[in-house]
């Protein structure tokens, strides 16, 4: 197991914070849409949990294969961050990075 450098810990924290910002935005948009405050695309309610399940299984696979904390954290957060960013852009109509 490789030790984590302070920079890598900071970097993982920033990656997680950016992912959580996108997740919070998507959750707020979806819940407000389900409450009837605006219209949602068809099938939006069923899309909510699929990304989390896929990321969880990737995280388990990384841990079971003997990966360290850095590898397993990346296996969990990177797919979620990608999906959350894409969902935020799709739901808000934003094309910025």
mmCIF file with all atom_site columns, C-alpha atoms in Angstrom, residues 7-65:
data_model
loop_
_atom_site.group_PDB
_atom_site.id
_atom_site.type_symbol
_atom_site.label_atom_id
_atom_site.label_alt_id
_atom_site.label_comp_id
_atom_site.label_asym_id
_atom_site.label_entity_id
_atom_site.label_seq_id
_atom_site.pdbx_PDB_ins_code
_atom_site.Cartn_x
_atom_site.Cartn_y
_atom_site.Cartn_z
_atom_site.occupancy
_atom_site.B_iso_or_equiv
_atom_site.pdbx_formal_charge
_atom_site.auth_seq_id
_atom_site.auth_comp_id
_atom_site.auth_asym_id
_atom_site.auth_atom_id
_atom_site.pdbx_PDB_model_num
ATOM 1  C CA . UNK A 1 7  ? -1.155  16.910 -2.273  1.00 0.00 ? 7  UNK A CA 1
ATOM 2  C CA . UNK A 1 8  ? -3.016  13.733 -3.291  1.00 0.00 ? 8  UNK A CA 1
ATOM 3  C CA . UNK A 1 9  ? -5.233  14.005 -0.207  1.00 0.00 ? 9  UNK A CA 1
ATOM 4  C CA . UNK A 1 10 ? -6.040  17.607 -1.150  1.00 0.00 ? 10 UNK A CA 1
ATOM 5  C CA . UNK A 1 11 ? -6.646  16.599 -4.761  1.00 0.00 ? 11 UNK A CA 1
ATOM 6  C CA . UNK A 1 12 ? -9.010  13.787 -3.727  1.00 0.00 ? 12 UNK A CA 1
ATOM 7  C CA . UNK A 1 13 ? -10.861 16.219 -1.478  1.00 0.00 ? 13 UNK A CA 1
ATOM 8  C CA . UNK A 1 14 ? -11.286 18.714 -4.311  1.00 0.00 ? 14 UNK A CA 1
ATOM 9  C CA . UNK A 1 15 ? -12.443 15.984 -6.725  1.00 0.00 ? 15 UNK A CA 1
ATOM 10 C CA . UNK A 1 16 ? -14.992 14.819 -4.154  1.00 0.00 ? 16 UNK A CA 1
ATOM 11 C CA . UNK A 1 17 ? -16.171 18.388 -3.476  1.00 0.00 ? 17 UNK A CA 1
ATOM 12 C CA . UNK A 1 18 ? -16.707 19.083 -7.194  1.00 0.00 ? 18 UNK A CA 1
ATOM 13 C CA . UNK A 1 19 ? -18.534 15.775 -7.602  1.00 0.00 ? 19 UNK A CA 1
ATOM 14 C CA . UNK A 1 20 ? -20.761 16.502 -4.600  1.00 0.00 ? 20 UNK A CA 1
ATOM 15 C CA . UNK A 1 21 ? -21.612 19.953 -6.009  1.00 0.00 ? 21 UNK A CA 1
ATOM 16 C CA . UNK A 1 22 ? -22.754 18.370 -9.259  1.00 0.00 ? 22 UNK A CA 1
ATOM 17 C CA . UNK A 1 23 ? -24.653 15.620 -7.413  1.00 0.00 ? 23 UNK A CA 1
ATOM 18 C CA . UNK A 1 24 ? -26.432 18.166 -5.213  1.00 0.00 ? 24 UNK A CA 1
ATOM 19 C CA . UNK A 1 25 ? -27.440 20.235 -8.249  1.00 0.00 ? 25 UNK A CA 1
ATOM 20 C CA . UNK A 1 26 ? -28.783 17.181 -10.083 1.00 0.00 ? 26 UNK A CA 1
ATOM 21 C CA . UNK A 1 27 ? -30.664 15.960 -7.004  1.00 0.00 ? 27 UNK A CA 1
ATOM 22 C CA . UNK A 1 28 ? -32.241 19.366 -6.435  1.00 0.00 ? 28 UNK A CA 1
ATOM 23 C CA . UNK A 1 29 ? -33.316 19.627 -10.081 1.00 0.00 ? 29 UNK A CA 1
ATOM 24 C CA . UNK A 1 30 ? -34.733 16.116 -10.114 1.00 0.00 ? 30 UNK A CA 1
ATOM 25 C CA . UNK A 1 31 ? -36.609 16.484 -6.827  1.00 0.00 ? 31 UNK A CA 1
ATOM 26 C CA . UNK A 1 32 ? -38.059 19.840 -7.821  1.00 0.00 ? 32 UNK A CA 1
ATOM 27 C CA . UNK A 1 33 ? -39.125 18.289 -11.118 1.00 0.00 ? 33 UNK A CA 1
ATOM 28 C CA . UNK A 1 34 ? -40.735 15.339 -9.344  1.00 0.00 ? 34 UNK A CA 1
ATOM 29 C CA . UNK A 1 35 ? -42.548 17.839 -7.107  1.00 0.00 ? 35 UNK A CA 1
ATOM 30 C CA . UNK A 1 36 ? -43.970 19.464 -10.220 1.00 0.00 ? 36 UNK A CA 1
ATOM 31 C CA . UNK A 1 37 ? -42.024 22.726 -10.173 1.00 0.00 ? 37 UNK A CA 1
ATOM 32 C CA . UNK A 1 38 ? -40.759 22.111 -13.710 1.00 0.00 ? 38 UNK A CA 1
ATOM 33 C CA . UNK A 1 39 ? -40.891 19.367 -16.321 1.00 0.00 ? 39 UNK A CA 1
ATOM 34 C CA . UNK A 1 40 ? -38.424 16.513 -16.394 1.00 0.00 ? 40 UNK A CA 1
ATOM 35 C CA . UNK A 1 41 ? -37.383 14.434 -19.385 1.00 0.00 ? 41 UNK A CA 1
ATOM 36 C CA . UNK A 1 42 ? -39.095 11.050 -19.646 1.00 0.00 ? 42 UNK A CA 1
ATOM 37 C CA . UNK A 1 43 ? -37.520 8.320  -17.512 1.00 0.00 ? 43 UNK A CA 1
ATOM 38 C CA . UNK A 1 44 ? -35.677 10.735 -15.246 1.00 0.00 ? 44 UNK A CA 1
ATOM 39 C CA . UNK A 1 45 ? -36.901 9.121  -12.032 1.00 0.00 ? 45 UNK A CA 1
ATOM 40 C CA . UNK A 1 46 ? -35.464 5.728  -12.993 1.00 0.00 ? 46 UNK A CA 1
ATOM 41 C CA . UNK A 1 47 ? -32.036 7.170  -13.863 1.00 0.00 ? 47 UNK A CA 1
ATOM 42 C CA . UNK A 1 48 ? -31.299 8.249  -10.306 1.00 0.00 ? 48 UNK A CA 1
ATOM 43 C CA . UNK A 1 49 ? -29.749 5.115  -8.836  1.00 0.00 ? 49 UNK A CA 1
ATOM 44 C CA . UNK A 1 50 ? -28.049 3.448  -11.803 1.00 0.00 ? 50 UNK A CA 1
ATOM 45 C CA . UNK A 1 51 ? -24.863 5.529  -11.592 1.00 0.00 ? 51 UNK A CA 1
ATOM 46 C CA . UNK A 1 52 ? -24.486 4.891  -7.874  1.00 0.00 ? 52 UNK A CA 1
ATOM 47 C CA . UNK A 1 53 ? -24.854 1.135  -8.291  1.00 0.00 ? 53 UNK A CA 1
ATOM 48 C CA . UNK A 1 54 ? -22.258 1.033  -11.071 1.00 0.00 ? 54 UNK A CA 1
ATOM 49 C CA . UNK A 1 55 ? -19.798 3.132  -9.053  1.00 0.00 ? 55 UNK A CA 1
ATOM 50 C CA . UNK A 1 56 ? -20.339 0.983  -5.959  1.00 0.00 ? 56 UNK A CA 1
ATOM 51 C CA . UNK A 1 57 ? -19.553 -2.212 -7.871  1.00 0.00 ? 57 UNK A CA 1
ATOM 52 C CA . UNK A 1 58 ? -16.432 -0.620 -9.388  1.00 0.00 ? 58 UNK A CA 1
ATOM 53 C CA . UNK A 1 59 ? -15.330 0.385  -5.869  1.00 0.00 ? 59 UNK A CA 1
ATOM 54 C CA . UNK A 1 60 ? -15.913 -3.161 -4.558  1.00 0.00 ? 60 UNK A CA 1
ATOM 55 C CA . UNK A 1 61 ? -13.956 -4.638 -7.459  1.00 0.00 ? 61 UNK A CA 1
ATOM 56 C CA . UNK A 1 62 ? -11.024 -2.297 -6.781  1.00 0.00 ? 62 UNK A CA 1
ATOM 57 C CA . UNK A 1 63 ? -11.008 -3.220 -3.092  1.00 0.00 ? 63 UNK A CA 1
ATOM 58 C CA . UNK A 1 64 ? -11.314 -6.946 -3.736  1.00 0.00 ? 64 UNK A CA 1
ATOM 59 C CA . UNK A 1 65 ? -8.447  -6.881 -6.214  1.00 0.00 ? 65 UNK A CA 1
#
